[in-house]
Amino acid sequence: MSAPAIVGTIDEPPTAPPSRRERRADQNRSESSSHNRGPLMTTAGYVGMTVALLIVAVPLFWIIITSFKERGDIYVRPAQWWPNPATTENYHDVTTRIPFSNYFRNSLIITGVTSTVKIVLGVISAYALSLLRFPGRGIVFLVVIAALMVPNQITVISNYALVAQLGWRNTYQGIIIPLAGVAFGTFLMRNQFLSLPGEIIEAARLDGAGPLKLLWKVVLPMSWPTLVAFSLITVVNEWNEYLWPFLMSDDERVAPLPVGLTQLQNNDGVTNWGPVMAGTVLAMVPILVLFLVLQRQMIKGLTAGALKG
Amino acid sequence: MNDVTRRGFLGGLAGVAGVAGLAACAGGSTAPASGGGGGQAGTAGQIEFWSNHPGTSKPVEQAIIKKFEAANTGLKVKLVDAGQNYEEVAQKFNAALAGGQLPDVVVASDVTWFNFALNKQITPIDDLLATAKVDTSDYVDALFNDYNFSDKHYALPYARSTPLFYYNKDLWKKAGLEDRGPKDWDEFKAWAPKIKAALGNGQVALEMADGSNYLDWYFQNMAWTFGGGYSKEWTPTFSDPNTIKAGQFLQGLAKDGTVKFNKSPEADFSAGLAACIMQSTGSLGGITKDAKFDVGTAFLPGDGNCPTGGAGVAIPMNISDERKANALKFIAFLTNAENTVTFTQATGYMPVRKSAVDLPAEKAFLEKNPNAKTAIDQLAKTRSQDNARVLLPGGGARIGKGLDQVAQGQDVATVFKGLDQQSQQVFDSQVKSKLPS
Amino acid sequence: MATVYFDEATRRFAGHDKSAVDSITLDIADGEFLVLVGPSGCGKSTTLRMLAGLEPINGGRILVDGHDQQGVRPRDRDIAMVFQSYALYPNMTAAQNMAFALDNAKVSKSETKSRVAEAAKILELDELLDRKPGSLSGGQRQRVAMGRAIVRNPKVFCMDEPLSNLDAKLRVSTRSQIAGLQRRLGITTVYVTHDQVEAMTMGHRVAVLRDGRLQQVDTPERLYDHPVNTFVASFIGSPSITLVESKVEQGVASVHGLAVPLQRDVAARAGGSVVVGFRPESWRIVGAGDGAGDGARSETGVESLAISVDLVESLGSESFVYGRPVGAEEASRVTVRLEKRTHLRVGDVVNVVPNQGEVHVFDASTGDRISD
């Protein structure tokens, strides 16, 4: 092919946007100039940040050190700010006094399946309600919103009746299926999809993308941050879900961690808080890991290419 | 299929009605007892036991169940984790009442059982006891009669407790007091300055649970000691001058800093921060383990004015007679002399059988644990609780809230008058019509 | 490659009485570059989107290669579109953006690769194929958007103001690139713009729209020389035409007193008053003693128009002088184009006369053209 002369070579030099580090440096510079309010304000700012940090961190810190304390050291005055002597007895206790690994496995299964179903359902229903045209779309959306308005406590009992009829009490499906309703996800993702630039969707349609390809290759990649946030909220919610699994489960065969950990508390007497704290710490770890992994993804999504310059 | 979905739907509707009750008070339901259609289901020969394992008693319960199954071939007991406290068991039971699949045996506390009885959701057991030839006279009378409602009994006492007066022997010595509890509240008041003088920085003479943590249970003792009470039968008596006097006494202790209110007094006591507390016998084991000083126990001040508490085991109404008979066989076994000893030694609750104390195992135990003996000796001096607290829906919470107001310095007469009115109103609207005339 | 035929195509938006696009009939030849131009809100973008299948048609039809497009899905129309915002897929590289449509059409990997490479070469995107839109400049993105359309080798290109997000200089160069590219590829192209300069420089023919109605479709030259009404006359041409409403007496129009004799057949069609239009280059300056003599009067009025200059734009190769007739300061401005530079200053008074035969005459009430 001969290089066409018609197509000019005039173009502005390819000015790549400044790298992230440069941008950050810019921000810092502008911040330092605009925040140049003297040492008093700076000090106040740091004090404020420290207070906020303490409010968040101290209870967490307390949970962790308590989990390493001996029973007699938990209630002492003055308070012990470092376990002395430190012991892993509480962790041993958690894993032996209650069937911790069973509860943990159940939590993983229930949270994994429920979250996956919720996310998939939420995304595809939101997709249908935002980007596909079909008769009665508005009504369907109204019904979904109405479902969002019904308090959890109302549905619990009717769900209980239904699941009990099916003979699903104390089974995974009995816990998972009623939890998999997704009004919130539908609502959130629909609004996200509606906020996408319409021209890109149209471009993809003109480019011959079918509905699934449009969703998978175009719509979802652009909705990554929202999807990750939604997923994270869903997973954390499912992980901490108490009422329904408690009503449905009878023993450690299907009961998840939040239900199982209550076995450590003494309802009519003195609770030994050491193992409770140890159990809490162990229950936090998977969510913490997931958060750290997804958080990186979330930032990646946020900085991905914008529409135009 | 069609039938199943229709019934499921109806059950759901009934459930919605039941939820209103759930939301209003965790302990009771206003739903009709006929809520769940599926309640009759259940495996033949399997007894489903819904327990919150009071006092972290799951291993003990399992051991007793094993013995039961060995003694009764053909019967199996399925132990279900039904919640972390009595309110959650009640909630789960309520869900089952509305949604179906009832258990055979359910743990019901002193404040939750009556609502179930009133709404015909748990069965009266007198006939069943007679058929099974269970000697009910061996049950500690006060405990057994706690479940008496219009001449029928609705549960057997199981995990029963009473408050106990705990004191820090080291501090007592320092204050120059005799090694015993106060005879009555006047004596305590006389002791208070000495105790206070012995206190160090950050310590307090007496700690009591606050209104959301059963202050209403402990205060009952104070009210009775002053000659008052919460109610006589169904008539509230908060405005009785003696009850008001008790309230003013509590307020006085709070005003001069003798008493402090706390979410968990047992924690502060174990840490040496409170010279004495009133606390359930169920905490005895924990406190003994946690405290780094010599723990003393005594009867509550005021002779014969100790309220009872804790939970019993009940049988749902809407299950087959065969299941009821099996269930009764199990709860009678669970609370027989031998097993009540096993259970109470592991948890700190009270033996519910009179003959229990004569068993060698119990004798040896009490010898080694004089503090546990205090609790058992006190059993003879217990008194059944007032209806306004345990039988009126929401009673405990209502009184607790009023007592919180008193502790904060509001006028006792006004607060108690309000309690009178509220209690009367609840009785009129929720209980009166259901009582047999 | 295809012909496009709009047959009284109409689009009404729900809740509006007026049609956004009102019975447009337009015959576009195979390989033609047709520009839709008009002020914003005139319905030009809607017309384009109707062709692409992104807007439904409420009346009439649109034929592509003689086939009615009613009910044909956008993805089945084989029409490629370049959007104003470029609408690039932000998560894909430039190469993936271009390959997306081919991928959807199940074109083989090797074929796709060669077509993308070819388009990249034409558009000089070779070095940028692995970049994502976020790290491309505006002009580069515009070229990726073009590339995405080119690789498909579609029946029709639709372009919706593809240059409006570029800076002025880049816009001029890209303008010629697109026109050249279209000529080379020979693909029927419908191009929407609100910029009449783009319209005049790029299109084989230009269709002028106003309020959803087609005003005139013609070559750029015809549009300029023979606008069918005052709207087209004033929309096309920069600086715009000077339009003066004038009384006609005995076949002579009086423009601020300047006598402009009308041709006989024109005068016959004119009523008592007409709108007379003068392009800036249709004037020439006459000295005070030149031409018709100083202030010489004919029977109907003066033979040159004295204007008082109130703005001079000097562009180097040419200058534009704006002024108002002396003694008629409330009247509309008169624009005069001068070769090269001028010594005229604001406040000067200059005499101008119109060139013979370059005067446009329109009906005063309808705005329609009367002169040939």
Coordinates of C-alpha atoms in Angstrom, one line a residue, chain B residues 18-433:
Chain B
G18 CA -46.1 -12.8 64.1
V19 CA -43.3 -10.4 63.2
A20 CA -45.2 -7.5 64.6
G21 CA -45.0 -9.2 67.9
L22 CA -41.3 -10.0 67.4
A23 CA -40.5 -6.3 66.7
A24 CA -42.5 -5.2 69.7
C25 CA -40.7 -7.5 72.1
A26 CA -38.2 -10.2 71.5
G27 CA -39.7 -12.4 74.1
G28 CA -43.3 -12.9 72.9
S29 CA -45.5 -13.2 70.0
T30 CA -49.0 -12.1 69.4
A31 CA -49.5 -14.4 66.5
P32 CA -52.2 -17.1 66.8
A33 CA -50.8 -20.4 67.8
S34 CA -52.1 -22.0 64.7
G35 CA -49.5 -20.2 62.6
G36 CA -47.4 -23.0 61.1
G37 CA -49.0 -25.8 59.3
G38 CA -45.8 -27.8 59.1
G39 CA -45.3 -28.2 62.8
Q40 CA -46.5 -31.7 62.9
A41 CA -43.7 -33.0 60.7
G42 CA -40.8 -34.5 62.5
T43 CA -38.9 -37.7 62.4
A44 CA -40.4 -40.5 64.5
G45 CA -38.3 -41.2 67.5
Q46 CA -36.3 -38.1 67.1
I47 CA -36.5 -35.4 69.7
E48 CA -35.4 -32.0 68.6
F49 CA -34.1 -30.0 71.6
W50 CA -33.7 -26.2 71.0
S51 CA -31.3 -24.9 73.5
N52 CA -29.0 -21.9 73.9
H53 CA -26.8 -24.1 76.1
P54 CA -27.2 -21.8 79.2
G55 CA -23.8 -21.3 80.9
T56 CA -21.9 -22.7 77.9
S57 CA -23.3 -26.1 78.7
K58 CA -23.2 -27.7 75.3
P59 CA -20.8 -30.5 76.3
V60 CA -22.8 -31.3 79.4
E61 CA -26.0 -31.3 77.4
Q62 CA -24.5 -33.7 74.9
A63 CA -23.3 -36.0 77.7
I64 CA -26.8 -36.1 79.2
I65 CA -28.3 -36.8 75.8
K66 CA -25.9 -39.7 75.3
K67 CA -27.0 -41.2 78.6
F68 CA -30.6 -40.7 77.6
E69 CA -30.2 -42.3 74.3
A70 CA -28.5 -45.3 75.9
A71 CA -31.3 -45.6 78.4
N72 CA -34.1 -45.2 75.8
T73 CA -33.4 -47.2 72.7
G74 CA -35.3 -46.0 69.7
L75 CA -35.2 -42.4 70.8
K76 CA -32.7 -39.9 69.4
V77 CA -32.1 -36.4 70.6
K78 CA -31.0 -33.7 68.1
L79 CA -29.4 -30.8 70.0
V80 CA -29.9 -27.6 68.1
D81 CA -28.0 -24.4 68.6
A82 CA -31.0 -22.2 69.0
G83 CA -29.4 -18.9 69.9
Q84 CA -26.9 -17.2 72.1
N85 CA -29.4 -16.1 74.7
Y86 CA -33.0 -16.7 75.8
E87 CA -34.3 -13.9 73.6
E88 CA -32.8 -15.5 70.5
V89 CA -34.3 -18.9 71.3
A90 CA -37.6 -17.2 71.7
Q91 CA -37.1 -15.5 68.3
K92 CA -36.2 -18.7 66.6
F93 CA -39.1 -20.5 68.2
N94 CA -41.4 -17.7 67.1
A95 CA -40.2 -18.1 63.5
A96 CA -40.9 -21.8 63.8
L97 CA -44.4 -21.1 65.2
A98 CA -45.1 -19.0 62.2
G99 CA -43.2 -21.0 59.6
G100 CA -43.5 -24.6 60.7
Q101 CA -41.2 -27.4 61.8
L102 CA -41.5 -27.0 65.5
P103 CA -39.0 -28.5 67.9
D104 CA -40.0 -31.1 70.5
V105 CA -38.3 -29.3 73.4
V106 CA -37.4 -25.6 73.8
V107 CA -35.6 -23.6 76.4
A108 CA -37.8 -20.8 77.8
S109 CA -36.7 -18.3 80.3
D110 CA -38.6 -16.8 83.2
V111 CA -39.7 -13.9 81.1
T112 CA -40.4 -15.7 77.8
W113 CA -42.4 -18.8 78.8
F114 CA -45.5 -17.0 79.9
N115 CA -46.2 -15.4 76.5
F116 CA -46.0 -18.8 74.9
A117 CA -48.3 -20.2 77.5
L118 CA -50.7 -17.4 77.2
N119 CA -50.9 -17.8 73.4
K120 CA -51.3 -21.6 73.7
Q121 CA -48.0 -22.2 72.0
I122 CA -46.5 -24.4 74.6
T123 CA -48.3 -27.3 76.2
P124 CA -49.3 -27.7 79.9
I125 CA -47.4 -30.7 81.1
D126 CA -49.3 -31.8 84.2
D127 CA -51.2 -34.7 82.5
L128 CA -48.1 -35.8 80.7
L129 CA -46.2 -35.8 84.0
A130 CA -48.9 -37.9 85.6
T131 CA -49.0 -40.3 82.7
A132 CA -45.2 -40.7 82.9
K133 CA -45.4 -41.0 86.7
V134 CA -42.9 -38.3 87.4
D135 CA -42.7 -37.3 91.0
T136 CA -43.1 -33.5 90.9
S137 CA -42.9 -33.1 94.6
D138 CA -39.1 -33.6 94.4
Y139 CA -38.8 -30.4 92.3
V140 CA -37.9 -27.3 94.4
D141 CA -41.3 -25.9 95.0
A142 CA -40.5 -22.2 94.2
L143 CA -38.8 -23.2 91.0
F144 CA -41.5 -25.6 89.8
N145 CA -44.3 -23.2 90.6
D146 CA -42.7 -20.5 88.6
Y147 CA -44.2 -22.1 85.6
N148 CA -47.7 -22.3 87.1
F149 CA -50.4 -20.4 85.3
S150 CA -54.1 -20.9 86.1
D151 CA -53.4 -24.2 87.9
K152 CA -51.3 -25.7 85.1
H153 CA -47.6 -26.1 84.8
Y154 CA -46.0 -25.2 81.5
A155 CA -42.4 -26.1 81.9
L156 CA -39.9 -27.9 84.1
P157 CA -37.1 -25.9 85.8
Y158 CA -33.8 -26.5 84.1
A159 CA -31.1 -23.8 84.2
R160 CA -32.2 -22.0 87.3
S161 CA -30.4 -19.3 89.1
T162 CA -30.8 -16.7 91.9
P163 CA -28.9 -13.5 92.5
L164 CA -26.2 -13.9 95.1
F165 CA -24.4 -11.3 97.1
Y166 CA -20.7 -11.4 96.2
Y167 CA -18.1 -9.5 98.3
N168 CA -14.4 -8.9 98.2
K169 CA -13.1 -10.6 101.3
D170 CA -9.8 -8.6 101.2
L171 CA -11.6 -5.3 101.2
W172 CA -14.1 -6.5 103.8
K173 CA -11.1 -7.2 106.1
K174 CA -9.6 -3.9 105.4
A175 CA -12.9 -2.2 106.3
G176 CA -13.0 -4.1 109.5
L177 CA -16.3 -5.9 108.7
E178 CA -17.3 -9.4 109.7
D179 CA -16.8 -12.1 107.1
R180 CA -20.5 -12.2 106.0
G181 CA -23.0 -10.3 103.9
P182 CA -25.3 -7.6 105.3
K183 CA -28.5 -8.9 107.1
D184 CA -30.6 -6.3 105.4
W185 CA -30.2 -3.1 103.4
D186 CA -30.2 -0.9 106.5
E187 CA -27.2 -2.8 107.8
F188 CA -25.5 -2.3 104.4
K189 CA -26.2 1.4 104.7
A190 CA -24.5 1.4 108.1
W191 CA -21.5 -0.4 106.6
A192 CA -21.2 1.8 103.6
P193 CA -19.0 4.5 105.2
K194 CA -16.5 1.8 106.4
I195 CA -16.4 0.1 103.0
K196 CA -15.8 3.5 101.3
A197 CA -13.0 4.3 103.7
A198 CA -11.3 1.1 102.7
L199 CA -11.6 1.8 99.0
G200 CA -8.7 2.8 96.8
N201 CA -8.7 5.1 93.9
G202 CA -11.3 4.2 91.2
Q203 CA -13.0 1.7 93.4
V204 CA -16.7 1.7 94.4
A205 CA -18.6 0.1 97.3
L206 CA -21.4 -1.5 95.4
E207 CA -22.0 -2.1 91.7
M208 CA -25.3 -3.1 90.1
A209 CA -26.3 -3.9 86.6
D210 CA -28.0 -1.1 84.8
G211 CA -31.6 -1.1 83.6
S212 CA -30.8 -2.9 80.3
N213 CA -28.9 -5.6 82.1
Y214 CA -31.5 -6.9 84.6
L215 CA -31.4 -4.2 87.3
D216 CA -35.1 -4.9 87.5
W217 CA -34.3 -8.5 88.6
Y218 CA -32.0 -7.5 91.4
F219 CA -34.0 -4.5 92.6
Q220 CA -37.0 -6.8 93.2
N221 CA -35.1 -7.9 96.3
M222 CA -34.7 -4.4 97.5
A223 CA -38.4 -3.7 96.9
W224 CA -39.5 -6.8 98.8
T225 CA -37.1 -6.1 101.7
F226 CA -38.8 -2.7 102.1
G227 CA -42.2 -4.4 102.1
G228 CA -43.1 -3.4 98.6
G229 CA -43.1 -5.1 95.2
Y230 CA -43.9 -4.7 91.6
S231 CA -47.3 -6.2 91.7
K232 CA -49.8 -8.3 93.6
E233 CA -51.2 -10.9 91.3
W234 CA -52.1 -8.7 88.2
T235 CA -52.3 -5.4 90.1
P236 CA -49.2 -3.2 89.7
T237 CA -48.0 -1.9 93.1
F238 CA -45.2 0.5 92.1
S239 CA -47.0 3.3 93.8
D240 CA -47.1 1.4 97.0
P241 CA -45.4 3.6 99.6
N242 CA -43.0 0.8 100.5
T243 CA -42.0 0.3 96.9
I244 CA -41.4 4.0 96.6
K245 CA -39.3 3.9 99.7
A246 CA -37.1 1.2 98.1
G247 CA -36.7 3.4 95.1
Q248 CA -35.7 6.3 97.1
F249 CA -33.2 4.1 99.0
L250 CA -31.6 3.1 95.7
Q251 CA -31.6 6.7 94.6
G252 CA -29.9 7.7 97.9
L253 CA -27.2 5.1 97.4
A254 CA -26.6 6.4 93.9
K255 CA -26.6 10.1 95.0
D256 CA -23.9 9.6 97.7
G257 CA -21.8 7.5 95.3
T258 CA -22.2 4.2 97.2
V259 CA -23.6 2.4 94.2
K260 CA -22.6 2.6 90.6
F261 CA -24.5 1.1 87.6
N262 CA -22.7 -0.8 84.9
K263 CA -23.2 -3.1 82.0
S264 CA -21.3 -5.9 83.5
P265 CA -20.6 -5.5 87.3
E266 CA -19.1 -9.0 87.4
A267 CA -16.2 -7.7 85.2
D268 CA -15.4 -4.8 87.5
F269 CA -15.8 -7.0 90.6
S270 CA -13.4 -9.5 89.2
A271 CA -11.0 -6.8 88.4
G272 CA -11.2 -5.6 92.1
L273 CA -13.0 -2.4 91.2
A274 CA -16.1 -3.0 93.2
A275 CA -16.2 -4.1 96.9
C276 CA -19.5 -6.1 96.4
I277 CA -22.1 -6.8 93.7
M278 CA -25.4 -8.5 93.3
Q279 CA -25.1 -11.0 90.5
S280 CA -26.5 -14.3 89.3
T281 CA -25.3 -17.6 90.7
G282 CA -24.5 -18.4 87.1
S283 CA -21.5 -16.1 87.3
L284 CA -19.9 -17.9 90.3
G285 CA -17.6 -20.0 88.2
G286 CA -16.4 -17.2 86.0
I287 CA -15.9 -14.8 88.9
T288 CA -13.9 -17.3 90.9
K289 CA -11.7 -17.9 87.9
D290 CA -11.2 -14.3 87.0
A291 CA -10.8 -12.7 90.4
K292 CA -7.3 -12.4 91.9
F293 CA -8.6 -12.0 95.4
D294 CA -10.6 -14.0 97.9
V295 CA -14.3 -14.0 96.8
G296 CA -17.0 -14.2 99.5
T297 CA -20.7 -15.0 98.8
A298 CA -23.7 -14.4 101.0
F299 CA -27.5 -14.4 100.9
L300 CA -29.1 -11.3 99.5
P301 CA -29.9 -8.7 102.2
G302 CA -33.4 -9.2 103.7
D303 CA -34.4 -12.6 104.7
G304 CA -36.6 -14.6 102.3
N305 CA -36.6 -12.0 99.6
C306 CA -34.5 -13.6 96.9
P307 CA -36.0 -13.7 93.4
T308 CA -35.5 -16.7 91.2
G309 CA -34.5 -16.6 87.6
G310 CA -33.1 -18.5 84.7
A311 CA -34.8 -20.9 82.3
G312 CA -36.9 -24.0 82.1
V313 CA -37.7 -26.5 79.3
A314 CA -41.1 -26.5 77.6
I315 CA -42.9 -28.6 75.0
P316 CA -44.7 -26.9 72.0
M317 CA -48.4 -27.2 71.8
N318 CA -48.9 -28.1 68.2
I319 CA -47.1 -31.4 67.9
S320 CA -48.4 -34.9 68.0
D321 CA -49.2 -36.5 71.3
E322 CA -46.6 -39.1 70.6
R323 CA -43.9 -36.5 70.2
K324 CA -45.1 -34.7 73.4
A325 CA -44.8 -38.0 75.4
N326 CA -41.3 -38.5 74.1
A327 CA -40.4 -34.9 74.8
L328 CA -41.6 -35.2 78.3
K329 CA -39.6 -38.4 78.8
F330 CA -36.6 -36.4 77.8
I331 CA -37.1 -33.3 79.9
A332 CA -37.9 -35.4 83.0
F333 CA -34.6 -37.2 82.4
L334 CA -32.8 -34.0 81.8
T335 CA -33.9 -32.6 85.1
N336 CA -33.7 -35.7 87.3
A337 CA -31.6 -35.5 90.5
E338 CA -28.5 -37.1 89.0
N339 CA -28.5 -34.9 85.8
T340 CA -29.4 -31.7 87.5
V341 CA -26.3 -32.3 89.7
T342 CA -24.1 -32.9 86.6
F343 CA -25.5 -29.9 84.9
T344 CA -25.3 -27.4 87.8
Q345 CA -21.9 -28.5 88.8
A346 CA -20.6 -27.7 85.3
T347 CA -22.4 -24.4 85.0
G348 CA -23.1 -22.8 88.4
Y349 CA -26.9 -23.0 88.2
M350 CA -29.1 -24.4 91.0
P351 CA -30.0 -28.0 91.3
V352 CA -33.8 -28.1 90.7
R353 CA -34.4 -31.3 92.7
K354 CA -34.7 -31.4 96.4
S355 CA -33.1 -34.8 96.6
A356 CA -30.1 -33.6 94.6
V357 CA -28.2 -32.3 97.7
D358 CA -28.3 -35.7 99.2
L359 CA -26.4 -37.3 96.3
P360 CA -22.8 -38.1 97.2
A361 CA -21.5 -36.3 94.1
E362 CA -23.2 -33.1 95.2
K363 CA -22.2 -33.4 98.8
A364 CA -18.6 -33.8 97.8
F365 CA -18.9 -30.8 95.5
L366 CA -20.4 -28.5 98.0
E367 CA -17.8 -29.4 100.5
K368 CA -15.2 -28.2 98.1
N369 CA -17.1 -25.1 97.0
P370 CA -18.6 -23.4 100.0
N371 CA -19.7 -20.5 97.8
A372 CA -21.9 -22.8 95.8
K373 CA -23.3 -24.0 99.0
T374 CA -24.4 -20.5 99.8
A375 CA -26.5 -20.4 96.7
I376 CA -28.1 -23.7 97.4
D377 CA -28.9 -22.8 101.0
Q378 CA -30.5 -19.6 99.8
L379 CA -32.8 -21.6 97.6
A380 CA -35.1 -22.2 100.6
K381 CA -35.4 -18.5 100.9
T382 CA -36.5 -17.7 97.4
R383 CA -39.7 -16.1 96.3
S384 CA -41.5 -16.3 93.0
Q385 CA -41.2 -13.2 91.0
D386 CA -43.9 -10.5 90.6
N387 CA -46.2 -10.8 87.5
A388 CA -45.5 -7.3 86.5
R389 CA -41.9 -8.2 85.7
V390 CA -42.0 -11.7 84.4
L391 CA -45.5 -12.2 83.0
L392 CA -46.4 -8.9 81.4
P393 CA -45.0 -8.6 77.9
G394 CA -42.0 -6.3 78.0
G395 CA -42.1 -6.1 81.7
G396 CA -38.4 -6.5 82.5
A397 CA -37.3 -3.9 80.0
R398 CA -40.1 -1.5 81.1
I399 CA -39.1 -1.6 84.8
G400 CA -35.4 -1.5 83.9
K401 CA -35.9 1.7 82.1
G402 CA -37.8 3.2 85.0
L403 CA -35.1 2.2 87.4
D404 CA -32.5 3.8 85.1
Q405 CA -34.5 7.1 85.4
V406 CA -34.6 6.7 89.2
A407 CA -30.8 6.1 89.3
Q408 CA -30.3 9.3 87.3
G409 CA -32.2 11.3 90.0
Q410 CA -35.7 11.6 88.6
D411 CA -38.6 11.8 91.1
V412 CA -39.2 8.3 92.3
A413 CA -43.0 8.7 92.9
T414 CA -43.5 10.1 89.4
V415 CA -41.5 7.4 87.6
F416 CA -43.2 4.6 89.6
K417 CA -46.6 6.1 89.0
G418 CA -45.8 5.9 85.3
L419 CA -44.8 2.3 85.6
D420 CA -48.1 1.6 87.3
Q421 CA -50.1 3.1 84.5
Q422 CA -48.0 1.4 81.7
S423 CA -48.2 -2.0 83.4
Q424 CA -51.9 -1.7 83.8
Q425 CA -52.3 -0.7 80.2
V426 CA -50.3 -3.6 78.9
F427 CA -52.2 -6.0 81.1
D428 CA -55.5 -4.6 79.9
S429 CA -54.7 -4.7 76.2
Q430 CA -52.6 -7.8 75.9
V431 CA -53.2 -10.2 78.7
K432 CA -56.6 -9.7 80.3
S433 CA -58.7 -11.0 77.5

